[in-house]
Structure formats: C-alpha cells, structure tokens
mmCIF file of C-alpha atoms in Angstrom:
data_model
loop_
_atom_site.group_PDB
_atom_site.id
_atom_site.type_symbol
_atom_site.label_atom_id
_atom_site.label_comp_id
_atom_site.label_asym_id
_atom_site.label_seq_id
_atom_site.Cartn_x
_atom_site.Cartn_y
_atom_site.Cartn_z
ATOM 1 C CA MET A 68 6.024 -1.945 35.092
ATOM 2 C CA PHE A 69 6.241 2.154 34.799
ATOM 3 C CA SER A 70 3.178 4.388 34.509
ATOM 4 C CA LYS A 71 2.373 5.531 30.826
ATOM 5 C CA GLY A 72 3.799 8.745 31.695
ATOM 6 C CA LYS A 73 7.105 7.682 32.981
ATOM 7 C CA TYR A 74 7.125 4.850 30.316
ATOM 8 C CA LEU A 75 6.797 7.408 27.429
ATOM 9 C CA LEU A 76 9.475 9.856 28.935
ATOM 10 C CA LEU A 77 11.660 6.761 29.529
ATOM 11 C CA GLN A 78 11.325 5.404 25.759
ATOM 12 C CA THR A 79 11.827 9.039 24.163
ATOM 13 C CA LEU A 80 15.045 9.703 26.347
ATOM 14 C CA THR A 81 16.194 6.292 24.981
ATOM 15 C CA MET A 82 15.482 6.616 21.327
ATOM 16 C CA LEU A 83 17.385 9.882 21.212
ATOM 17 C CA LEU A 84 20.445 8.593 22.902
ATOM 18 C CA SER A 85 20.295 4.703 21.622
ATOM 19 C CA PRO A 86 17.442 4.051 19.217
ATOM 20 C CA ILE A 87 18.739 0.344 19.007
ATOM 21 C CA THR A 88 18.162 0.105 23.219
ATOM 22 C CA SER A 89 14.479 1.714 22.629
ATOM 23 C CA PHE A 90 13.947 -0.798 19.891
ATOM 24 C CA PHE A 91 15.069 -3.898 22.775
ATOM 25 C CA ILE A 92 12.719 -2.093 24.815
ATOM 26 C CA SER A 93 9.968 -1.686 22.995
ATOM 27 C CA LEU A 94 10.397 -5.712 22.194
ATOM 28 C CA ARG A 95 10.033 -6.144 25.777
ATOM 29 C CA PHE A 96 6.921 -4.445 26.191
ATOM 30 C CA TYR A 97 5.308 -5.111 22.966
ATOM 31 C CA LYS A 98 1.861 -5.402 24.255
ATOM 32 C CA ASN A 99 2.345 -1.914 25.362
ATOM 33 C CA PRO A 100 0.800 0.537 22.801
ATOM 34 C CA ILE A 101 3.035 3.338 23.474
ATOM 35 C CA SER A 102 6.067 0.732 22.490
ATOM 36 C CA GLN A 103 4.268 0.333 18.893
ATOM 37 C CA ILE A 104 4.910 4.199 18.568
ATOM 38 C CA PHE A 105 8.383 3.823 19.338
ATOM 39 C CA PHE A 106 8.865 0.870 16.953
ATOM 40 C CA VAL A 107 7.725 2.678 14.362
ATOM 41 C CA ILE A 108 10.103 5.836 14.851
ATOM 42 C CA PHE A 109 13.016 2.873 15.397
ATOM 43 C CA ALA A 110 11.747 1.653 11.733
ATOM 44 C CA PHE A 111 12.352 5.017 10.543
ATOM 45 C CA TYR A 112 15.924 5.533 12.035
ATOM 46 C CA PHE A 113 16.934 1.951 10.604
ATOM 47 C CA GLY A 114 15.538 2.591 7.671
ATOM 48 C CA MET A 115 17.849 5.747 7.405
ATOM 49 C CA HIS A 116 21.441 3.842 8.334
ATOM 50 C CA PHE A 117 20.242 0.517 6.609
ATOM 51 C CA TYR A 118 21.832 -0.588 3.375
ATOM 52 C CA LEU A 119 20.236 1.572 0.990
ATOM 53 C CA ALA A 120 20.130 -0.238 -2.377
ATOM 54 C CA TRP A 121 17.703 -2.567 -4.806
ATOM 55 C CA ASP A 122 14.377 -0.912 -5.618
ATOM 56 C CA ILE A 123 14.471 1.952 -2.779
ATOM 57 C CA SER A 124 17.645 3.611 -4.898
ATOM 58 C CA MET A 125 15.585 3.231 -7.988
ATOM 59 C CA HIS A 126 12.435 4.806 -6.487
ATOM 60 C CA TYR A 127 14.661 7.710 -5.015
ATOM 61 C CA SER A 128 16.258 8.104 -8.296
ATOM 62 C CA ARG A 129 13.325 8.703 -9.700
ATOM 63 C CA MET A 130 11.937 11.076 -7.090
ATOM 64 C CA ARG A 131 15.002 13.453 -7.691
ATOM 65 C CA LEU A 132 15.004 13.149 -11.713
ATOM 66 C CA TYR A 133 11.058 13.385 -12.095
ATOM 67 C CA TYR A 134 9.255 14.531 -9.287
ATOM 68 C CA CYS A 135 11.486 17.410 -7.316
ATOM 69 C CA ASP A 136 10.935 20.658 -8.337
ATOM 70 C CA LYS A 137 8.161 19.272 -10.662
ATOM 71 C CA SER A 138 4.239 20.417 -10.507
ATOM 72 C CA LEU A 139 1.887 17.053 -10.052
ATOM 73 C CA GLN A 140 0.767 17.803 -13.867
ATOM 74 C CA GLU A 141 4.091 17.513 -15.171
ATOM 75 C CA ILE A 142 4.807 14.502 -13.116
ATOM 76 C CA LEU A 143 1.617 12.962 -14.328
ATOM 77 C CA SER A 144 2.493 13.636 -17.815
ATOM 78 C CA ASN A 145 5.975 12.904 -17.831
ATOM 79 C CA PRO A 146 5.810 8.868 -18.917
ATOM 80 C CA LEU A 147 9.259 8.395 -17.509
ATOM 81 C CA ALA A 148 8.042 9.507 -14.422
ATOM 82 C CA ILE A 149 5.302 6.396 -13.874
ATOM 83 C CA ASN A 150 7.366 3.599 -15.754
ATOM 84 C CA THR A 151 7.912 1.793 -12.960
ATOM 85 C CA GLY A 152 4.040 1.121 -12.370
ATOM 86 C CA LEU A 153 1.115 3.230 -11.918
ATOM 87 C CA ASP A 154 0.913 1.936 -8.807
ATOM 88 C CA PHE A 155 -1.248 4.830 -6.348
ATOM 89 C CA TYR A 156 1.014 4.451 -3.375
ATOM 90 C CA HIS A 157 4.496 4.792 -5.195
ATOM 91 C CA VAL A 158 3.408 7.886 -7.218
ATOM 92 C CA ALA A 159 2.176 9.584 -4.214
ATOM 93 C CA ILE A 160 4.883 9.072 -1.542
ATOM 94 C CA LYS A 161 7.500 10.165 -3.888
ATOM 95 C CA TYR A 162 5.094 13.319 -4.619
ATOM 96 C CA ILE A 163 4.898 14.046 -1.273
ATOM 97 C CA ILE A 164 8.229 13.345 0.284
ATOM 98 C CA SER A 165 9.559 15.601 -2.852
ATOM 99 C CA ARG A 166 7.959 18.743 -1.669
ATOM 100 C CA PHE A 167 9.708 19.055 1.516
ATOM 101 C CA THR A 168 13.022 17.009 0.972
ATOM 102 C CA GLU A 169 15.526 15.605 -1.147
ATOM 103 C CA SER A 170 17.467 13.685 1.188
ATOM 104 C CA LYS A 171 17.986 10.127 0.357
ATOM 105 C CA GLU A 172 18.371 9.120 4.005
ATOM 106 C CA LEU A 173 14.914 10.780 4.943
ATOM 107 C CA PHE A 174 13.410 8.917 1.883
ATOM 108 C CA ALA A 175 14.480 5.315 3.303
ATOM 109 C CA GLY A 176 13.055 6.116 6.649
ATOM 110 C CA ILE A 177 9.862 7.356 5.735
ATOM 111 C CA ILE A 178 9.542 4.263 3.594
ATOM 112 C CA CYS A 179 10.869 2.116 6.355
ATOM 113 C CA ALA A 180 8.141 3.841 8.862
ATOM 114 C CA ILE A 181 5.322 3.514 6.792
ATOM 115 C CA TYR A 182 6.046 -0.316 6.040
ATOM 116 C CA SER A 183 6.330 -0.710 9.811
ATOM 117 C CA MET A 184 2.829 0.857 10.391
ATOM 118 C CA MET A 185 1.689 -1.769 7.943
ATOM 119 C CA PHE A 186 3.168 -4.696 9.443
ATOM 120 C CA LEU A 187 1.988 -3.738 12.570
ATOM 121 C CA PHE A 188 -1.391 -3.289 11.510
ATOM 122 C CA PHE A 189 -1.182 -7.194 10.338
ATOM 123 C CA PHE A 190 0.245 -8.194 13.464
ATOM 124 C CA ASN A 191 -2.093 -6.788 15.834
ATOM 125 C CA GLN A 192 -4.866 -8.877 14.001
ATOM 126 C CA PHE A 193 -3.434 -11.742 16.707
ATOM 127 C CA LYS A 194 -3.777 -9.209 19.457
ATOM 128 C CA GLN A 195 -6.979 -10.969 21.063
ATOM 129 C CA PHE A 196 -4.865 -14.461 21.134
ATOM 130 C CA PHE A 197 -1.900 -13.048 23.155
ATOM 131 C CA LYS A 198 -3.506 -10.507 25.271
ATOM 132 C CA ASN A 199 -3.255 -12.536 28.097
ATOM 133 C CA PHE A 200 -1.639 -15.790 28.702
ATOM 134 C CA LEU A 201 0.540 -17.227 25.458
ATOM 135 C CA PRO A 202 1.996 -20.548 25.588
ATOM 136 C CA VAL A 203 5.684 -20.804 24.823
ATOM 137 C CA SER A 204 4.887 -22.952 21.940
ATOM 138 C CA CYS A 205 2.049 -20.797 20.977
ATOM 139 C CA GLY A 206 4.766 -17.461 21.279
ATOM 140 C CA LEU A 207 7.208 -19.472 18.925
ATOM 141 C CA LEU A 208 4.738 -19.767 16.106
ATOM 142 C CA LEU A 209 3.901 -16.257 16.532
ATOM 143 C CA LEU A 210 7.584 -15.422 16.099
ATOM 144 C CA CYS A 211 7.703 -17.704 12.981
ATOM 145 C CA ILE A 212 4.627 -15.318 11.537
ATOM 146 C CA VAL A 213 6.628 -12.217 12.068
ATOM 147 C CA PHE A 214 9.996 -13.514 10.438
ATOM 148 C CA VAL A 215 8.273 -15.298 7.528
ATOM 149 C CA VAL A 216 9.216 -11.712 5.473
ATOM 150 C CA GLU A 217 13.079 -10.790 5.751
ATOM 151 C CA PHE A 218 13.283 -7.647 7.607
ATOM 152 C CA TYR A 219 14.798 -5.737 4.590
ATOM 153 C CA TRP A 220 11.927 -5.970 2.141
ATOM 154 C CA TYR A 221 10.710 -2.382 3.259
ATOM 155 C CA GLN A 222 12.833 -1.515 0.424
ATOM 156 C CA GLY A 223 11.087 -3.222 -2.139
ATOM 157 C CA VAL A 224 8.976 -0.010 -1.575
ATOM 158 C CA ARG A 225 5.627 -1.247 -2.746
ATOM 159 C CA PHE A 226 4.963 -5.382 -2.596
ATOM 160 C CA TRP A 227 5.139 -6.283 0.789
ATOM 161 C CA LEU A 228 3.176 -3.019 2.035
ATOM 162 C CA GLY A 229 0.559 -3.978 0.185
ATOM 163 C CA SER A 230 0.661 -7.522 1.110
ATOM 164 C CA PHE A 231 0.727 -6.876 4.845
ATOM 165 C CA CYS A 232 -2.277 -4.306 4.078
ATOM 166 C CA PHE A 233 -4.233 -7.561 2.461
ATOM 167 C CA ALA A 234 -3.376 -10.049 4.968
ATOM 168 C CA GLY A 235 -4.340 -7.212 8.008
ATOM 169 C CA PHE A 236 -7.724 -6.711 6.419
ATOM 170 C CA TYR A 237 -8.299 -10.809 5.386
ATOM 171 C CA LEU A 238 -7.582 -11.343 8.978
ATOM 172 C CA LYS A 239 -9.646 -8.821 10.287
ATOM 173 C CA TYR A 240 -12.470 -10.408 7.957
ATOM 174 C CA LEU A 241 -12.046 -13.494 9.572
ATOM 175 C CA ASN A 242 -11.789 -12.422 13.295
ATOM 176 C CA THR A 243 -14.894 -10.602 12.904
ATOM 177 C CA GLU A 244 -16.814 -12.289 9.940
ATOM 178 C CA LYS A 245 -17.849 -8.523 8.698
ATOM 179 C CA LYS A 246 -17.472 -8.813 4.959
ATOM 180 C CA ARG A 247 -16.780 -4.729 4.604
ATOM 181 C CA TYR A 248 -13.216 -5.651 5.811
ATOM 182 C CA LEU A 249 -12.662 -8.079 3.057
ATOM 183 C CA ILE A 250 -13.836 -5.308 0.177
ATOM 184 C CA PHE A 251 -10.964 -2.651 2.387
ATOM 185 C CA SER A 252 -8.398 -5.328 1.584
ATOM 186 C CA VAL A 253 -8.976 -4.353 -2.045
ATOM 187 C CA SER A 254 -6.763 -1.402 -1.127
ATOM 188 C CA CYS A 255 -4.097 -3.542 -1.301
ATOM 189 C CA ILE A 256 -3.845 -2.685 -5.161
ATOM 190 C CA PHE A 257 -3.181 0.689 -4.567
ATOM 191 C CA PHE A 258 0.475 -0.348 -3.368
ATOM 192 C CA HIS A 259 1.325 -3.220 -6.236
ATOM 193 C CA TYR A 260 -0.881 -3.675 -9.076
ATOM 194 C CA THR A 261 0.224 -7.758 -9.213
ATOM 195 C CA LEU A 262 -2.015 -7.994 -5.715
ATOM 196 C CA ILE A 263 -5.160 -8.351 -7.769
ATOM 197 C CA ASN A 264 -3.868 -11.902 -8.459
ATOM 198 C CA LEU A 265 -5.070 -12.724 -4.929
ATOM 199 C CA TYR A 266 -8.595 -12.183 -5.643
ATOM 200 C CA TRP A 267 -8.473 -14.267 -8.926
ATOM 201 C CA ILE A 268 -6.760 -16.829 -6.664
ATOM 202 C CA PHE A 269 -9.641 -16.182 -4.008
ATOM 203 C CA ILE A 270 -12.527 -16.937 -6.702
ATOM 204 C CA LEU A 271 -10.503 -20.307 -7.477
ATOM 205 C CA ASN A 272 -10.324 -21.147 -4.184
ATOM 206 C CA TRP A 273 -14.176 -20.506 -3.797
ATOM 207 C CA ILE A 274 -15.051 -22.571 -6.457
ATOM 208 C CA LEU A 275 -12.615 -25.255 -5.212
ATOM 209 C CA SER A 276 -14.199 -25.149 -1.730
ATOM 210 C CA LYS A 277 -17.788 -25.984 -3.582
ATOM 211 C CA ILE A 278 -16.699 -28.887 -5.546
ATOM 212 C CA TRP A 279 -15.344 -32.452 -4.646
ATOM 213 C CA VAL A 280 -12.887 -31.918 -2.211
ATOM 214 C CA TRP A 281 -10.047 -34.430 -3.873
ATOM 215 C CA GLY A 282 -10.439 -31.394 -6.789
ATOM 216 C CA ARG A 283 -7.950 -29.603 -4.765
ATOM 217 C CA VAL A 284 -5.434 -32.629 -4.179
ATOM 218 C CA ILE A 285 -5.483 -33.728 -7.856
ATOM 219 C CA LEU A 286 -4.897 -29.501 -9.094
ATOM 220 C CA PHE A 287 -2.202 -29.431 -6.047
ATOM 221 C CA GLY A 288 -0.464 -32.444 -7.989
ATOM 222 C CA VAL A 289 -0.720 -31.453 -11.184
ATOM 223 C CA SER A 290 0.873 -28.076 -10.356
ATOM 224 C CA TRP A 291 3.619 -29.929 -8.792
ATOM 225 C CA VAL A 292 4.032 -32.343 -12.228
ATOM 226 C CA TYR A 293 3.758 -28.575 -14.108
ATOM 227 C CA ARG A 294 6.333 -27.118 -12.059
ATOM 228 C CA PHE A 295 9.138 -29.390 -12.796
ATOM 229 C CA LEU A 296 8.530 -29.999 -15.984
ATOM 230 C CA SER A 297 9.617 -25.972 -16.246
ATOM 231 C CA ILE A 298 6.988 -24.712 -18.759
ATOM 232 C CA ASP A 299 7.229 -21.355 -19.402
ATOM 233 C CA PHE A 300 4.006 -20.204 -19.486
ATOM 234 C CA MET A 301 4.982 -16.709 -19.885
ATOM 235 C CA GLY A 302 6.992 -17.600 -22.527
ATOM 236 C CA TRP A 303 4.125 -19.103 -24.568
ATOM 237 C CA VAL A 304 1.381 -16.284 -23.615
ATOM 238 C CA ILE A 305 4.280 -13.473 -25.168
ATOM 239 C CA LYS A 306 4.629 -15.379 -28.584
ATOM 240 C CA ASN A 307 1.084 -16.648 -28.727
ATOM 241 C CA VAL A 308 -0.783 -14.016 -27.745
ATOM 242 C CA PRO A 309 -1.388 -10.451 -30.345
ATOM 243 C CA GLY A 310 -0.181 -7.375 -29.162
ATOM 244 C CA LEU A 311 2.051 -8.187 -26.446
ATOM 245 C CA ASP A 312 5.615 -8.364 -27.969
ATOM 246 C CA LEU A 313 5.749 -4.832 -28.697
ATOM 247 C CA GLY A 314 9.506 -3.895 -27.252
ATOM 248 C CA THR A 315 8.213 -3.627 -23.767
ATOM 249 C CA ARG A 316 8.575 -5.680 -20.713
ATOM 250 C CA THR A 317 6.702 -7.848 -22.287
ATOM 251 C CA SER A 318 9.054 -8.645 -25.216
ATOM 252 C CA SER A 319 10.147 -11.999 -26.209
ATOM 253 C CA PHE A 320 13.629 -10.594 -25.995
ATOM 254 C CA HIS A 321 13.367 -8.853 -22.574
ATOM 255 C CA HIS A 322 11.546 -12.148 -21.303
ATOM 256 C CA THR A 323 14.284 -14.452 -23.151
ATOM 257 C CA GLY A 324 17.177 -12.308 -20.873
ATOM 258 C CA MET A 325 14.855 -12.348 -17.863
ATOM 259 C CA GLN A 326 14.768 -16.222 -18.356
ATOM 260 C CA GLN A 327 18.427 -16.435 -18.746
ATOM 261 C CA ARG A 328 19.102 -14.213 -15.360
ATOM 262 C CA ILE A 329 16.475 -16.545 -13.156
ATOM 263 C CA GLN A 330 18.163 -19.968 -14.312
ATOM 264 C CA ARG A 331 21.591 -18.739 -13.078
ATOM 265 C CA MET A 332 20.673 -17.275 -10.059
ATOM 266 C CA ARG A 333 18.494 -20.728 -9.214
ATOM 267 C CA GLU A 334 21.699 -22.435 -9.841
ATOM 268 C CA GLU A 335 23.986 -19.905 -8.173
ATOM 269 C CA ASN A 336 21.774 -19.048 -4.948
ATOM 270 C CA ASN A 337 22.592 -20.801 -1.654
ATOM 271 C CA VAL A 338 20.216 -23.888 -1.670
ATOM 272 C CA PHE A 339 18.974 -23.424 2.245
ATOM 273 C CA TYR A 340 18.239 -19.699 1.013
ATOM 274 C CA ALA A 341 16.198 -20.250 -2.321
ATOM 275 C CA TYR A 342 14.400 -23.073 -0.579
ATOM 276 C CA ARG A 343 13.376 -21.176 2.533
ATOM 277 C CA SER A 344 10.025 -20.940 2.012
ATOM 278 C CA GLU A 345 9.632 -24.725 0.881
ATOM 279 C CA ILE A 346 11.588 -25.291 4.509
ATOM 280 C CA LEU A 347 9.262 -23.627 6.327
ATOM 281 C CA ILE A 348 6.100 -25.097 4.621
ATOM 282 C CA VAL A 349 7.794 -28.569 5.601
ATOM 283 C CA PHE A 350 8.124 -27.787 9.242
ATOM 284 C CA GLY A 351 4.630 -26.394 9.364
ATOM 285 C CA LEU A 352 3.301 -29.261 7.777
ATOM 286 C CA LEU A 353 4.730 -31.312 10.526
ATOM 287 C CA ILE A 354 3.186 -29.469 13.068
ATOM 288 C CA LEU A 355 -0.482 -29.517 11.538
ATOM 289 C CA MET A 356 0.334 -33.285 11.490
ATOM 290 C CA ILE A 357 1.033 -33.508 14.937
ATOM 291 C CA MET A 358 -1.752 -30.925 15.863
ATOM 292 C CA TRP A 359 -4.246 -33.124 13.771
ATOM 293 C CA SER A 360 -3.004 -36.472 15.804
ATOM 294 C CA ARG A 361 -3.988 -34.920 18.832
ATOM 295 C CA ARG A 362 -7.695 -34.486 17.221
ATOM 296 C CA ALA A 363 -7.610 -30.621 17.414
ATOM 297 C CA GLN A 364 -10.392 -28.861 16.128
ATOM 298 C CA PHE A 365 -10.233 -26.861 13.256
ATOM 299 C CA SER A 366 -12.087 -23.620 13.373
ATOM 300 C CA LYS A 367 -14.193 -23.738 10.081
ATOM 301 C CA LYS A 368 -13.564 -19.767 9.304
ATOM 302 C CA TYR A 369 -9.588 -20.027 10.151
ATOM 303 C CA LEU A 370 -9.676 -22.984 8.257
ATOM 304 C CA GLN A 371 -10.451 -20.545 4.925
ATOM 305 C CA MET A 372 -7.173 -19.296 6.019
ATOM 306 C CA PHE A 373 -5.419 -22.473 5.296
ATOM 307 C CA PHE A 374 -7.227 -23.784 1.723
ATOM 308 C CA PHE A 375 -6.300 -19.937 0.816
ATOM 309 C CA ALA A 376 -2.608 -20.480 1.461
ATOM 310 C CA LEU A 377 -2.860 -23.836 -0.183
ATOM 311 C CA THR A 378 -4.601 -22.575 -3.476
ATOM 312 C CA ILE A 379 -2.244 -19.563 -3.905
ATOM 313 C CA TYR A 380 0.684 -22.423 -3.387
ATOM 314 C CA THR A 381 -0.649 -24.145 -6.317
ATOM 315 C CA VAL A 382 -0.991 -21.168 -8.382
ATOM 316 C CA VAL A 383 2.395 -20.507 -8.124
ATOM 317 C CA ASN A 384 3.864 -23.983 -8.876
ATOM 318 C CA PHE A 385 2.209 -23.119 -12.458
ATOM 319 C CA ALA A 386 4.000 -19.531 -12.116
ATOM 320 C CA PHE A 387 7.618 -21.740 -11.306
ATOM 321 C CA ALA A 388 9.164 -20.365 -14.410
ATOM 322 C CA GLU A 389 8.512 -16.554 -13.277
ATOM 323 C CA LEU A 390 11.056 -16.103 -10.230
ATOM 324 C CA ILE A 391 9.794 -12.659 -8.705
ATOM 325 C CA PHE A 392 6.312 -13.621 -9.079
ATOM 326 C CA PHE A 393 6.897 -17.197 -7.448
ATOM 327 C CA ASP A 394 9.065 -16.300 -4.692
ATOM 328 C CA ARG A 395 6.727 -13.185 -3.501
ATOM 329 C CA PHE A 396 3.246 -15.041 -3.741
ATOM 330 C CA LEU A 397 4.918 -18.426 -2.165
ATOM 331 C CA LYS A 398 6.362 -16.058 0.932
ATOM 332 C CA LEU A 399 2.489 -14.688 1.242
ATOM 333 C CA ALA A 400 1.481 -18.194 1.510
ATOM 334 C CA VAL A 401 3.911 -19.307 3.712
ATOM 335 C CA LEU A 402 2.457 -16.252 6.120
ATOM 336 C CA LEU A 403 -0.732 -16.896 6.034
ATOM 337 C CA PHE A 404 -0.249 -20.881 6.731
ATOM 338 C CA TYR A 405 1.850 -20.340 9.958
ATOM 339 C CA SER A 406 -0.887 -17.329 10.967
ATOM 340 C CA PHE A 407 -3.408 -20.393 10.937
ATOM 341 C CA LEU A 408 -1.019 -22.654 12.684
ATOM 342 C CA PHE A 409 -0.843 -20.551 15.549
ATOM 343 C CA ILE A 410 -4.367 -19.676 15.519
ATOM 344 C CA THR A 411 -4.997 -23.485 15.583
ATOM 345 C CA ALA A 412 -2.494 -24.080 17.938
ATOM 346 C CA TYR A 413 -3.610 -21.240 20.358
ATOM 347 C CA GLN A 414 -7.033 -22.475 20.386
ATOM 348 C CA ASN A 415 -6.014 -25.844 21.062
ATOM 349 C CA TYR A 416 -3.584 -25.475 23.416
ATOM 350 C CA ASP A 417 -5.564 -27.754 25.855
ATOM 351 C CA LYS A 418 -5.427 -30.802 23.370
ATOM 352 C CA ILE A 419 -1.978 -30.182 22.624
ATOM 353 C CA LYS A 420 -0.270 -29.304 25.822
ATOM 354 C CA GLY A 421 0.982 -33.176 26.014
ATOM 355 C CA VAL A 422 2.910 -32.760 22.877
ATOM 356 C CA SER A 423 4.309 -28.833 23.490
ATOM 357 C CA LEU A 424 7.153 -29.732 23.789
ATOM 358 C CA ILE A 425 7.974 -31.393 19.964
ATOM 359 C CA ILE A 426 5.903 -28.193 18.885
ATOM 360 C CA MET A 427 8.447 -25.998 20.570
ATOM 361 C CA ILE A 428 11.041 -27.893 19.017
ATOM 362 C CA LEU A 429 9.326 -27.802 15.401
ATOM 363 C CA SER A 430 9.122 -24.554 15.776
ATOM 364 C CA PHE A 431 12.196 -23.131 16.882
ATOM 365 C CA ILE A 432 14.163 -24.826 13.714
ATOM 366 C CA PRO A 433 12.263 -22.899 11.241
ATOM 367 C CA MET A 434 11.874 -19.338 13.630
ATOM 368 C CA LEU A 435 15.761 -19.463 14.034
ATOM 369 C CA PHE A 436 16.192 -20.513 10.132
ATOM 370 C CA GLU A 437 13.807 -17.641 9.316
ATOM 371 C CA ILE A 438 16.187 -14.952 11.449
ATOM 372 C CA LEU A 439 19.463 -16.329 10.647
ATOM 373 C CA THR A 440 18.854 -16.616 6.934
ATOM 374 C CA PRO A 441 18.590 -12.708 6.438
ATOM 375 C CA ILE A 442 20.939 -11.855 9.249
ATOM 376 C CA VAL A 443 23.545 -14.139 7.373
ATOM 377 C CA GLU A 444 23.017 -12.378 3.825
ATOM 378 C CA MET A 445 23.091 -8.912 5.307
ATOM 379 C CA ARG A 446 25.580 -9.559 7.830
ATOM 380 C CA GLU A 447 27.940 -6.866 5.982
ATOM 381 C CA HIS A 448 25.124 -3.887 6.342
ATOM 382 C CA LEU A 449 23.948 -5.007 9.572
ATOM 383 C CA PHE A 450 26.823 -5.314 11.697
ATOM 384 C CA TYR A 451 27.475 -1.242 10.985
ATOM 385 C CA LYS A 452 28.598 1.085 13.545
ATOM 386 C CA GLU A 453 25.642 3.695 12.550
ATOM 387 C CA LEU A 454 23.278 1.423 13.290
ATOM 388 C CA TRP A 455 23.960 -0.115 16.534
ATOM 389 C CA PHE A 456 25.978 2.810 18.106
ATOM 390 C CA GLY A 457 24.805 5.974 16.274
ATOM 391 C CA ASN A 458 21.755 8.598 17.619
ATOM 392 C CA PHE A 459 19.377 11.188 16.620
ATOM 393 C CA PHE A 460 22.326 13.966 17.645
ATOM 394 C CA ILE A 461 24.552 12.209 15.088
ATOM 395 C CA ASP A 462 24.971 12.942 11.410
ATOM 396 C CA TRP A 463 26.280 9.881 9.836
ATOM 397 C CA SER A 464 25.384 10.716 6.500
ATOM 398 C CA GLY A 465 28.740 11.078 4.966
ATOM 399 C CA GLY A 466 30.142 8.020 6.637
ATOM 400 C CA MET A 467 26.796 5.763 5.736
ATOM 401 C CA THR A 468 27.586 7.030 1.823
ATOM 402 C CA ASP A 469 31.503 6.123 2.309
ATOM 403 C CA ALA A 470 30.773 2.935 3.488
ATOM 404 C CA HIS A 471 28.242 1.240 1.388
ATOM 405 C CA GLY A 472 29.468 3.257 -1.835
ATOM 406 C CA LYS A 473 25.489 2.735 -3.414
ATOM 407 C CA TRP A 474 24.745 6.189 -3.702
#
C-alpha cells in the first residue's frame, strides 16, 4: 500500500481524470480515511450526472422559484416556499445553495455528497467490527447492510438522510452505552418530521420489554391480521377526527386519490421489487435460526436493536394502507435487523464457522438481490456515458439535459 501522501496524490489525479475509477479504488481501500473523502467527492460527481427527477427535481424547482434572489425573511414569509414541510434541513440547504448557484447539477451533486457523508457516519459505527480480520460470511452480511437502501434514494433529499442520522447515533449509543448519543439521534427530526415516529415506537418497544415476552408475539400476530384486512386506518381518522378534512393533504378527497394510486402501484409493481424488504427479512430469519441452532450468544445490548426492528415491523403492518410510510419504515427495520445479524455473526464467529458456508450462501443471495433490483430498475440511467467516461474537465450539462429530458 502507498504512503498516505502518495495515495492522496494518486486519488486526486484519478478523480480528476476518471471519477468512476477513483470510486473503485476507494472501495478497494475503504479502511483508509482518505478513501472516504474521495467516496464523498465521487458522490458529488454521481449526483451531478445521474438521473435527476422525483423529489430532488421538485426541491430544485422550488429553490429556483422561492429562494433564489430572495431574502431569508421573504422566504420564510412565503407559504409556498415551505409547503413541502417545515423540516429545518431542506429549508436551510436550499437557502444556502441559492446564495451562490442556480445550477441543477451542483444542487444535485451537493445533496448527494451530504447524503454520502451521513451514510458514512452510519457505516463507520461498524468500524470496530471490521478494523482487523473480517470473515467472508460476516463481510457478506456487512454488504447486505450497505445495499438495503437503494443508492438513488439521496434524491428523496430528506427522509433517508435523517434515517442514517438516526441509525448512526443509535448504533453509537449501543456501541458506547452512552445515553447522550440517543439524545443526539433526535436531530434526525430536523431532516424529516415523520422520523419522530421512531421515538413513539422506541417508547412502545421499551414498554413491551417490561411486560410478558409473548406480548410482542401476540401484537405482531395481530398486526399481520390487520395488514391483510386492508383496513384504511388513516382514512378512518380523517373522517372521524374533527378539523382534519380541510382540503389539505389530509383531506378525504386527496386521501382517496392517494389510496387509489397506491392500489394501482401495488397491483402493477414488479412482485420481486414490491416485496424486496420482506424477501430480505425471510433470508435474515433463516440466518438468525442457523446462528441460534449453533448456540450463538446474543449480546443483550445489541438484542435491543433486534427487538426495536421487530417493533418497527409490527407498527408498519398497522400502516400497510399508507404505502410510503410502510415502505420507508419497513426498510429501516430491515436495516437495523441486518445490522444486528452482522454484529452477532462477528461476535460468534468461532461458534458459527462450522456453518459459515451456509451463512455465506444465505447472505450472498439477498446481497445480490439488493444490488440487482435498483440496477435493473435504473438501468436506463446508470449505463450513461457521462457517468462512466466523464470527468471534471468535461461539461456534460447539455448532453445530460438532452438525454434525460427531465429538466
């Protein structure tokens, strides 16, 4: 391996000439802190050149309309400027970027770079488990964690950034057992207001831990029955809680339209992608059963993460009719579940190495599935010459706009 100075020089030259090559080098030497810096730089490049649509296009458009050339007072006094939510992050980041550029490419690049930094904050909480020797079976589980959330969700701008913020502080709290990190995790609400639900679930999880152990199983079973009854709980709330049906997002008219759209999405979506999180859970449970059969010792502090993930899964079953809430929080539960599996496998490697080949196979399948589903879904936008063969010396902005036609 090169010295730090030579490696920094190599990565700098490579990033300027071929960012995609620099990215692969960073992956090869991911334990080197310098690699993480260039990982973030590549994320900036990737954000500039990848498919620019969905929420990120909406946020960019609103920045152009309501932030550029406006004072902070004008922005905050304009209800149209904050009608996508009062979350501190998305208001602050659009205000800051609007002070120096209106470029859609720079906007997307900055958002992606910040997302990658928060992901690295979360991922680095596993560092104590892979800083030296990492068995292949454990390494595959670690990769499963990496790919649970699809790479393109930085375009959501807020939710997954906040989720990695929460998960990073939560893991740091479990690793150190210092409660201040649990308090710091509340900062995730600054990214997306719905993440406050994690703290209600956290309280529910704590209550369940104090009562009869079968209470969890019974509640989980009830949640599954409720899920398949397809009861629209939010629709019932809107109709029966005074003051909600006011022509806003919570109006009956808007909600009915959303439910019809959700029904079409569930019926028309590819079955493998629609049930991606559930498929991952099935493989995770198989791995968990194998470790249990080998008398693996489950650390009490990390077992909290497993039960927290189970409680999140229980709660989202009750919210099955709300597709966005269901998908997001279920995927977050899967992220925590695989985090628990990796840590448990690492801590019990001596006990499970006799079945490491089976665990490798059971880990490789969901890992490959996690990688392929977003690649297949985004294939028209991933195999794009600017992304693979471009660099910081080439102005591809015109080509990108012509090719994607989304701006």
